[in-house]
CSV table of C-alpha atoms in Angstrom, one decimal:
chain,number,residue,atom,x,y,z
W,1,MET,CA,14.7,-13.3,-4.8
W,2,VAL,CA,16.0,-9.7,-4.6
W,3,GLU,CA,16.8,-8.7,-1.0
W,4,ILE,CA,15.3,-5.5,0.4
W,5,ALA,CA,17.0,-2.7,-1.4
W,6,GLN,CA,18.8,-0.2,0.8
W,7,LEU,CA,18.5,3.3,-0.8
W,8,ASP,CA,21.6,4.6,0.9
W,9,PRO,CA,24.6,6.7,-0.3
W,10,SER,CA,26.0,3.8,-2.3
W,11,PHE,CA,22.7,3.8,-4.2
W,12,THR,CA,22.6,7.6,-4.8
W,13,ARG,CA,26.2,7.6,-6.0
W,14,ASN,CA,25.3,5.0,-8.7
W,15,PRO,CA,21.6,4.3,-8.8
W,16,MET,CA,21.3,2.6,-12.2
W,17,ASN,CA,23.0,-0.7,-11.2
W,18,LEU,CA,20.4,-1.4,-8.6
W,19,LEU,CA,17.5,0.0,-10.7
W,20,ARG,CA,18.4,-2.1,-13.7
W,21,ARG,CA,18.5,-5.3,-11.6
W,22,LEU,CA,15.2,-4.5,-9.9
W,23,GLN,CA,13.5,-3.8,-13.3
W,24,THR,CA,14.4,-7.3,-14.4
W,25,GLU,CA,14.0,-9.3,-11.1
W,26,ALA,CA,11.5,-7.3,-9.0
W,27,PRO,CA,10.0,-4.3,-10.7
W,28,VAL,CA,7.8,-3.7,-7.6
W,29,SER,CA,10.1,-4.4,-4.7
W,30,ARG,CA,10.6,-3.7,-1.0
W,31,ALA,CA,13.1,-1.0,-0.1
W,32,VAL,CA,14.3,1.1,2.8
W,33,MET,CA,14.7,4.9,2.5
W,34,TRP,CA,15.9,7.7,4.8
W,35,GLY,CA,17.7,5.1,6.9
W,36,SER,CA,14.7,3.3,8.3
W,37,VAL,CA,11.4,3.8,6.4
W,38,PRO,CA,10.1,0.8,4.5
W,39,VAL,CA,8.7,1.6,1.1
W,40,TRP,CA,7.7,-0.1,-2.2
W,41,LEU,CA,9.9,0.9,-5.1
W,42,VAL,CA,8.5,0.9,-8.6
W,43,THR,CA,11.0,0.8,-11.5
W,44,ARG,CA,9.1,0.0,-14.8
W,45,TYR,CA,7.6,2.6,-17.1
W,46,GLU,CA,4.1,1.1,-17.5
W,47,GLU,CA,3.5,0.8,-13.8
W,48,ALA,CA,5.2,4.1,-13.0
W,49,LYS,CA,3.1,6.1,-15.4
W,50,ALA,CA,-0.1,4.5,-14.2
W,51,LEU,CA,0.7,5.0,-10.5
W,52,LEU,CA,1.7,8.7,-11.1
W,53,ALA,CA,-2.0,9.3,-12.1
W,54,ASP,CA,-3.7,6.8,-9.7
W,55,PRO,CA,-6.0,8.6,-7.3
W,56,ARG,CA,-5.6,5.7,-4.8
W,57,LEU,CA,-2.1,7.0,-4.2
W,58,SER,CA,-2.3,10.1,-1.9
W,59,LYS,CA,0.2,12.9,-1.4
W,60,ASP,CA,-1.6,14.5,1.6
W,61,ARG,CA,1.0,15.9,3.8
W,62,ASP,CA,-0.6,15.5,7.2
W,63,THR,CA,-1.7,11.8,6.6
W,64,GLY,CA,1.8,11.0,5.2
W,65,LEU,CA,3.4,12.6,8.3
W,66,ASN,CA,1.4,10.3,10.6
W,67,LEU,CA,2.6,7.3,8.6
W,68,LEU,CA,6.2,8.2,9.0
W,69,PRO,CA,8.1,7.0,12.1
W,70,PRO,CA,8.3,9.8,14.7
W,71,ASN,CA,12.1,9.8,14.5
W,72,ASN,CA,12.1,10.0,10.7
W,73,SER,CA,9.6,12.6,9.7
W,74,GLY,CA,12.1,15.1,8.3
W,75,GLU,CA,10.8,14.6,4.7
W,76,LEU,CA,7.4,16.2,5.6
W,77,ALA,CA,7.8,17.7,9.2
W,78,THR,CA,8.4,21.3,8.3
W,79,GLU,CA,5.4,23.6,7.6
W,80,LEU,CA,7.2,24.5,4.4
W,81,THR,CA,5.8,21.3,2.9
W,82,ARG,CA,2.2,22.5,3.0
W,83,HIS,CA,2.2,23.1,-0.8
W,84,MET,CA,0.4,21.7,-3.8
W,85,LEU,CA,3.0,18.9,-4.3
W,86,GLN,CA,2.0,17.4,-1.0
W,87,ALA,CA,-1.8,17.9,-1.3
W,88,ASP,CA,-4.7,16.0,-2.9
W,89,PRO,CA,-7.8,17.6,-4.5
W,90,PRO,CA,-9.5,19.8,-3.7
W,91,ASP,CA,-6.7,21.5,-1.9
W,92,HIS,CA,-4.2,20.6,-4.7
W,93,THR,CA,-6.6,22.0,-7.3
W,94,ARG,CA,-7.0,25.3,-5.5
W,95,LEU,CA,-3.3,25.8,-4.9
W,96,ARG,CA,-2.2,24.9,-8.4
W,97,LYS,CA,-4.8,27.1,-10.0
W,98,LEU,CA,-3.3,30.1,-8.2
W,99,VAL,CA,0.2,29.4,-9.6
W,100,VAL,CA,-0.3,27.9,-13.0
W,101,LYS,CA,-1.0,31.1,-14.9
W,102,ALA,CA,2.6,32.2,-14.3
W,103,PHE,CA,4.0,29.1,-16.1
W,104,THR,CA,2.0,28.9,-19.3
W,105,ALA,CA,4.0,28.7,-22.5
W,106,ARG,CA,3.1,32.3,-23.3
W,107,ALA,CA,4.1,33.6,-19.9
W,108,VAL,CA,7.4,31.7,-20.0
W,109,GLU,CA,8.2,32.9,-23.5
W,110,GLN,CA,8.2,36.5,-22.1
W,111,LEU,CA,11.1,35.5,-19.9
W,112,ARG,CA,13.3,34.5,-22.9
W,113,PRO,CA,15.3,37.9,-23.1
W,114,GLN,CA,16.1,37.7,-19.4
W,115,ILE,CA,17.2,34.1,-19.6
W,116,GLU,CA,19.4,34.9,-22.6
W,117,ALA,CA,21.0,37.8,-20.8
W,118,ILE,CA,21.7,35.8,-17.7
W,119,ALA,CA,23.3,33.0,-19.7
W,120,ASP,CA,25.5,35.4,-21.6
W,121,GLU,CA,26.6,37.2,-18.5
W,122,LEU,CA,27.6,33.9,-16.8
W,123,LEU,CA,29.4,32.7,-19.9
W,124,ASN,CA,31.4,36.0,-20.0
W,125,GLU,CA,32.7,35.2,-16.5
W,126,ILE,CA,34.0,31.7,-17.3
W,127,ASP,CA,37.7,31.3,-17.1
W,128,THR,CA,38.9,29.7,-20.4
W,129,GLY,CA,42.5,29.4,-19.1
W,130,ALA,CA,41.8,26.7,-16.6
W,131,PRO,CA,39.2,24.0,-15.8
W,132,VAL,CA,36.0,25.3,-14.4
W,133,ASP,CA,33.2,23.6,-12.4
W,134,LEU,CA,30.3,24.0,-14.7
W,135,VAL,CA,27.8,23.3,-11.9
W,136,THR,CA,28.9,26.3,-9.7
W,137,SER,CA,29.8,28.6,-12.6
W,138,TYR,CA,26.9,28.1,-14.9
W,139,ALA,CA,24.4,25.2,-14.4
W,140,GLY,CA,23.8,26.2,-10.8
W,141,PRO,CA,23.6,30.1,-10.9
W,142,LEU,CA,21.5,30.3,-14.1
W,143,PRO,CA,18.3,28.7,-12.8
W,144,VAL,CA,18.8,30.4,-9.4
W,145,ARG,CA,18.9,33.8,-11.0
W,146,VAL,CA,15.9,33.0,-13.3
W,147,ILE,CA,13.7,31.9,-10.4
W,148,SER,CA,14.9,34.9,-8.4
W,149,GLU,CA,13.9,37.3,-11.2
W,150,LEU,CA,10.6,35.5,-11.5
W,151,LEU,CA,9.8,35.7,-7.8
W,152,GLY,CA,11.3,39.1,-7.2
W,153,ILE,CA,14.0,37.8,-4.8
W,154,PRO,CA,16.7,40.5,-4.2
W,155,VAL,CA,19.3,38.3,-2.6
W,156,ARG,CA,20.2,35.4,-4.9
W,157,SER,CA,23.2,33.6,-3.5
W,158,ARG,CA,21.9,32.7,0.0
W,159,PHE,CA,18.9,30.7,-1.2
W,160,ARG,CA,20.9,27.9,-2.8
W,161,ALA,CA,22.9,27.4,0.4
W,162,VAL,CA,19.8,27.5,2.7
W,163,LEU,CA,18.0,24.9,0.5
W,164,GLY,CA,20.8,22.4,0.9
W,165,PRO,CA,19.1,20.3,3.7
W,166,PHE,CA,16.0,20.0,1.6
W,167,LEU,CA,17.8,18.8,-1.5
W,168,ASN,CA,20.3,16.3,-0.1
W,169,GLN,CA,20.1,13.6,2.5
W,170,SER,CA,20.1,15.3,5.9
W,171,SER,CA,18.8,14.9,9.4
W,172,GLY,CA,15.5,16.2,10.7
W,173,GLU,CA,17.5,18.7,12.7
W,174,GLN,CA,19.3,20.0,9.6
W,175,LYS,CA,16.0,20.2,7.7
W,176,GLN,CA,14.4,22.2,10.6
W,177,ALA,CA,17.4,24.6,10.8
W,178,GLY,CA,17.2,25.2,7.0
W,179,ALA,CA,13.4,25.6,7.3
W,180,ASP,CA,13.8,28.2,10.1
W,181,GLU,CA,16.2,30.3,8.1
W,182,LEU,CA,14.2,30.0,4.9
W,183,ILE,CA,11.0,31.1,6.8
W,184,THR,CA,12.8,34.2,8.1
W,185,MET,CA,14.1,35.1,4.6
W,186,LEU,CA,10.7,34.5,2.9
W,187,THR,CA,8.7,36.3,5.6
W,188,ALA,CA,10.9,39.4,5.0
W,189,LEU,CA,10.3,39.1,1.2
W,190,ILE,CA,6.6,38.8,1.6
W,191,ALA,CA,6.4,41.8,4.0
W,192,ASP,CA,8.5,43.8,1.5
W,193,LYS,CA,6.1,42.8,-1.4
W,194,ARG,CA,3.1,43.7,0.7
W,195,ARG,CA,4.5,47.2,1.2
W,196,GLN,CA,5.7,47.6,-2.4
W,197,PRO,CA,4.0,45.2,-4.8
W,198,GLY,CA,5.8,44.6,-8.1
W,199,THR,CA,5.2,42.7,-11.3
W,200,ASP,CA,6.9,39.6,-9.8
W,201,LEU,CA,5.2,36.3,-9.0
W,202,THR,CA,5.5,36.8,-5.2
W,203,SER,CA,3.4,39.9,-5.5
W,204,ALA,CA,0.9,38.1,-7.7
W,205,LEU,CA,0.6,35.2,-5.3
W,206,ILE,CA,-0.1,37.6,-2.4
W,207,GLU,CA,-2.9,39.1,-4.4
W,208,ALA,CA,-4.2,35.9,-6.0
W,209,THR,CA,-7.6,34.6,-5.1
W,210,ASP,CA,-9.7,31.6,-6.0
W,211,ASP,CA,-13.4,32.4,-5.5
W,212,GLY,CA,-12.4,35.1,-3.0
W,213,GLU,CA,-10.0,32.8,-1.0
W,214,ARG,CA,-6.4,33.7,-0.8
W,215,LEU,CA,-3.4,31.7,0.1
W,216,SER,CA,-2.9,31.5,3.9
W,217,GLU,CA,0.5,32.8,5.2
W,218,THR,CA,1.7,29.2,5.7
W,219,GLU,CA,0.5,28.2,2.2
W,220,LEU,CA,2.2,31.3,0.7
W,221,LEU,CA,5.5,30.4,2.4
W,222,ALA,CA,5.3,26.8,1.4
W,223,THR,CA,4.3,27.7,-2.2
W,224,LEU,CA,7.3,30.0,-2.6
W,225,THR,CA,9.6,27.3,-1.1
W,226,LEU,CA,8.3,24.8,-3.6
W,227,LEU,CA,8.8,27.2,-6.6
W,228,ILE,CA,12.3,28.0,-5.5
W,229,ILE,CA,13.3,24.4,-5.0
W,230,ALA,CA,11.5,22.9,-8.0
W,231,GLY,CA,12.1,26.0,-10.1
W,232,HIS,CA,15.8,25.8,-10.1
W,233,ASP,CA,17.3,22.5,-8.8
W,234,THR,CA,15.9,20.2,-11.5
W,235,THR,CA,17.1,22.7,-14.1
W,236,VAL,CA,20.6,22.7,-12.6
W,237,ASN,CA,20.7,18.9,-13.2
W,238,LEU,CA,19.1,19.1,-16.6
W,239,ILE,CA,21.9,21.4,-17.8
W,240,ALA,CA,24.7,19.5,-16.0
W,241,ASN,CA,23.5,16.0,-16.9
W,242,GLY,CA,23.0,17.2,-20.5
W,243,VAL,CA,26.6,18.6,-20.8
W,244,LEU,CA,28.0,15.4,-19.2
W,245,ALA,CA,26.0,13.2,-21.6
W,246,LEU,CA,27.3,15.1,-24.6
W,247,LEU,CA,30.9,15.0,-23.4
W,248,ARG,CA,30.6,11.2,-23.0
W,249,ASN,CA,29.0,10.9,-26.5
W,250,PRO,CA,31.1,13.0,-28.8
W,251,SER,CA,29.3,11.8,-32.0
W,252,GLN,CA,26.0,13.2,-30.5
W,253,LEU,CA,27.8,16.5,-29.5
W,254,ALA,CA,29.1,16.8,-33.1
W,255,ALA,CA,25.6,16.2,-34.5
W,256,LEU,CA,24.1,18.8,-32.3
W,257,ARG,CA,26.8,21.3,-33.2
W,258,ALA,CA,26.2,20.6,-36.9
W,259,ASP,CA,22.5,21.1,-36.6
W,260,PRO,CA,21.4,23.4,-33.7
W,261,THR,CA,17.7,22.9,-34.7
W,262,LEU,CA,18.0,19.5,-32.9
W,263,MET,CA,18.3,21.2,-29.5
W,264,PRO,CA,14.6,20.9,-28.5
W,265,ALA,CA,14.7,17.1,-29.2
W,266,ALA,CA,18.1,16.9,-27.5
W,267,VAL,CA,16.8,18.5,-24.3
W,268,GLU,CA,14.0,15.9,-24.3
W,269,GLU,CA,16.6,13.2,-24.6
W,270,PHE,CA,18.7,14.8,-21.8
W,271,LEU,CA,15.6,14.8,-19.6
W,272,ARG,CA,15.1,11.1,-20.3
W,273,TYR,CA,18.7,9.9,-20.3
W,274,GLY,CA,19.9,11.7,-17.2
W,275,SER,CA,16.5,12.3,-15.5
W,276,PRO,CA,17.0,15.3,-13.0
W,277,VAL,CA,14.7,13.5,-10.6
W,278,ASN,CA,15.5,9.9,-9.6
W,279,ILE,CA,12.7,8.9,-7.3
W,280,ALA,CA,9.6,11.1,-7.2
W,281,THR,CA,8.3,12.6,-3.9
W,282,ILE,CA,6.3,10.7,-1.3
W,283,ARG,CA,3.1,8.9,-2.2
W,284,PHE,CA,1.1,6.3,-0.1
W,285,THR,CA,-1.8,4.0,-0.7
W,286,THR,CA,-5.3,4.8,0.6
W,287,GLU,CA,-6.5,1.3,-0.1
W,288,ALA,CA,-5.0,-2.0,-1.2
W,289,ILE,CA,-3.9,-2.0,-4.8
W,290,HIS,CA,-2.3,-4.4,-7.2
W,291,VAL,CA,0.8,-3.3,-9.1
W,292,GLY,CA,1.9,-6.0,-11.6
W,293,ASP,CA,1.9,-9.2,-9.6
W,294,VAL,CA,2.2,-7.5,-6.2
W,295,GLU,CA,-0.5,-6.6,-3.8
W,296,ILE,CA,0.3,-3.5,-1.8
W,297,GLY,CA,-1.8,-2.9,1.3
W,298,PRO,CA,-3.2,0.4,2.5
W,299,ASP,CA,-1.1,3.0,4.2
W,300,GLN,CA,2.1,1.9,2.4
W,301,PHE,CA,4.6,4.3,0.9
W,302,VAL,CA,5.0,3.8,-2.9
W,303,MET,CA,8.0,5.4,-4.4
W,304,ILE,CA,8.3,5.7,-8.2
W,305,SER,CA,11.7,5.9,-9.9
W,306,LEU,CA,11.5,8.3,-12.9
W,307,LEU,CA,15.1,7.6,-13.7
W,308,ALA,CA,14.4,3.8,-13.9
W,309,ALA,CA,11.2,4.2,-15.9
W,310,ASN,CA,13.0,6.4,-18.4
W,311,HIS,CA,15.5,3.6,-19.0
W,312,ASP,CA,13.0,0.8,-19.3
W,313,ALA,CA,13.8,-1.3,-22.4
W,314,ARG,CA,10.1,-2.3,-22.6
W,315,HIS,CA,9.2,1.2,-23.6
W,316,PHE,CA,12.4,2.8,-25.1
W,317,THR,CA,14.6,1.3,-27.8
W,318,ALA,CA,18.2,1.1,-26.6
W,319,PRO,CA,17.4,3.1,-23.4
W,320,ASP,CA,21.0,3.4,-22.2
W,321,GLU,CA,22.1,5.0,-25.5
W,322,LEU,CA,22.0,8.8,-25.9
W,323,ASP,CA,20.0,9.6,-29.1
W,324,ILE,CA,19.3,13.3,-29.6
W,325,THR,CA,16.9,12.5,-32.5
W,326,ARG,CA,14.8,10.0,-30.5
W,327,LYS,CA,11.2,10.1,-31.5
W,328,PRO,CA,8.8,9.6,-29.9
W,329,ASN,CA,10.2,10.4,-26.5
W,330,SER,CA,7.4,10.0,-24.0
W,331,HIS,CA,9.7,10.3,-20.9
W,332,LEU,CA,8.4,10.9,-17.4
W,333,ALA,CA,11.1,13.4,-16.3
W,334,PHE,CA,8.4,15.9,-15.4
W,335,GLY,CA,6.1,13.4,-13.9
W,336,HIS,CA,2.5,12.6,-15.0
W,337,GLY,CA,-1.0,13.2,-13.9
W,338,ILE,CA,-2.2,16.1,-11.8
W,339,HIS,CA,1.2,16.6,-10.2
W,340,HIS,CA,3.0,17.0,-13.6
W,341,CYS,CA,5.6,19.7,-13.1
W,342,VAL,CA,4.0,23.1,-13.4
W,343,GLY,CA,7.3,24.6,-14.5
W,344,ALA,CA,8.0,22.2,-17.3
W,345,ALA,CA,7.9,24.8,-20.0
W,346,LEU,CA,10.2,27.1,-18.1
W,347,GLY,CA,12.7,24.2,-17.4
W,348,ARG,CA,12.7,23.3,-21.1
W,349,MET,CA,13.4,26.9,-22.2
W,350,GLU,CA,16.2,27.3,-19.7
W,351,GLY,CA,17.8,24.0,-20.8
W,352,ARG,CA,17.6,25.0,-24.5
W,353,ILE,CA,19.0,28.4,-24.0
W,354,ALA,CA,21.7,27.3,-21.5
W,355,LEU,CA,23.0,24.6,-23.8
W,356,THR,CA,22.6,26.5,-27.1
W,357,ASN,CA,24.6,29.5,-25.7
W,358,LEU,CA,27.2,27.3,-24.2
W,359,LEU,CA,27.9,25.4,-27.4
W,360,GLU,CA,27.9,28.7,-29.4
W,361,ARG,CA,30.3,30.3,-27.1
W,362,PHE,CA,32.9,27.5,-26.8
W,363,GLN,CA,34.2,25.7,-29.8
W,364,ARG,CA,35.4,22.8,-27.8
W,365,LEU,CA,34.4,21.4,-24.4
W,366,GLU,CA,36.4,18.7,-22.6
W,367,LEU,CA,35.8,16.9,-19.3
W,368,ALA,CA,38.7,18.0,-17.1
W,369,THR,CA,38.9,14.9,-14.8
W,370,THR,CA,39.6,11.2,-15.1
W,371,GLU,CA,38.0,10.5,-11.7
W,372,PRO,CA,34.4,9.2,-11.5
W,373,ILE,CA,31.8,11.9,-11.4
W,374,GLU,CA,30.3,12.3,-7.9
W,375,TYR,CA,26.6,12.5,-7.7
W,376,ARG,CA,24.4,14.3,-5.2
W,377,ASP,CA,23.5,12.3,-2.1
W,378,SER,CA,19.8,12.4,-2.7
W,379,THR,CA,17.2,9.9,-3.6
W,380,ILE,CA,15.1,12.7,-5.3
W,381,ILE,CA,17.7,14.8,-7.1
W,382,HIS,CA,19.9,13.1,-9.7
W,383,GLY,CA,22.9,15.2,-10.8
W,384,PRO,CA,26.6,15.7,-10.3
W,385,VAL,CA,28.1,17.6,-7.4
W,386,THR,CA,30.7,19.1,-9.6
W,387,LEU,CA,31.4,19.0,-13.3
W,388,PRO,CA,35.1,20.0,-14.1
W,389,VAL,CA,35.2,21.1,-17.8
W,390,ARG,CA,37.8,22.9,-20.0
W,391,CYS,CA,36.1,25.5,-22.2
W,392,HIS,CA,37.9,26.5,-25.4
W,393,PRO,CA,36.4,29.7,-27.0
W,394,ALA,CA,35.4,29.9,-30.6
């Protein structure tokens, strides 16, 4: 019998060892997260996909907060979590409806020239005479600048630093300090957009209504926070994980260079192979449910590993092999059901442009370290802290 899994820093550094074992021995298993919170962890594709769309699993923030131990409520405690990702219908439906128009395929396509220009500007600044950290020089700033342009944020660099406590393992005090600073920054942004509305998404959200009802001030702050976090951090890891996968699989890199039209399929494979999200955000049962051979009682946290599901050999042939021509590729990197990532089209476009332009600019890329790659200390985010690379120009 598998012991209760501890989702601690040793897990976040190398999650696949434990996830593979759980898939085989206990696909619905007990685990402990955030130091002391007992949860059920689901690791197989079939169960994961079903649960992501199961209405018996709730994401209601206030109820979830009451289920968390008082000394470990940092995951939901801040008011900045009052957004659509932590809401059930009808609130979720109302909040998502006010945002979704900005992320249609047509709306996203209009951003292509800006994304191309940002990618080229960042590539111009890369030092080809020495190893560079591709996370801080390219994979990180590109999505930050794209979401900043989209939201009309004038100060780009501070947001990534402020968001650190939300993205990595941190204490409730650290999360609250980050939330306080972010509220100050976003409140100033909203006030500025009220005085001088623009064509940006922040101005649109201020004016947006659903049957005459607008976002409350708290909902507006929380929605902007969600768009900033989800709108850039998963894309950072899509780009970084994609580059790392190619460097570790030179035959796949050669195939992609030989046929750039493979890039859309390659991005889907990067999303599957190195899922930017390891474990999806909090869900809990509203009634007793059966998952496989396990009965889970009401008011239990159920955590779904997208990374594990995307490496399930029951659904994917040779799941631990990178195959940029893989078809079909029904991965769960963007989730499933009503909480499917609203920015999926934007993330895909950023990934395709970032990787295409990188490969066109540099004739040869080499991993510039023999040390193990260090991964983010987060059960949600799955991506390298740094990615030292040597870039040889064409």
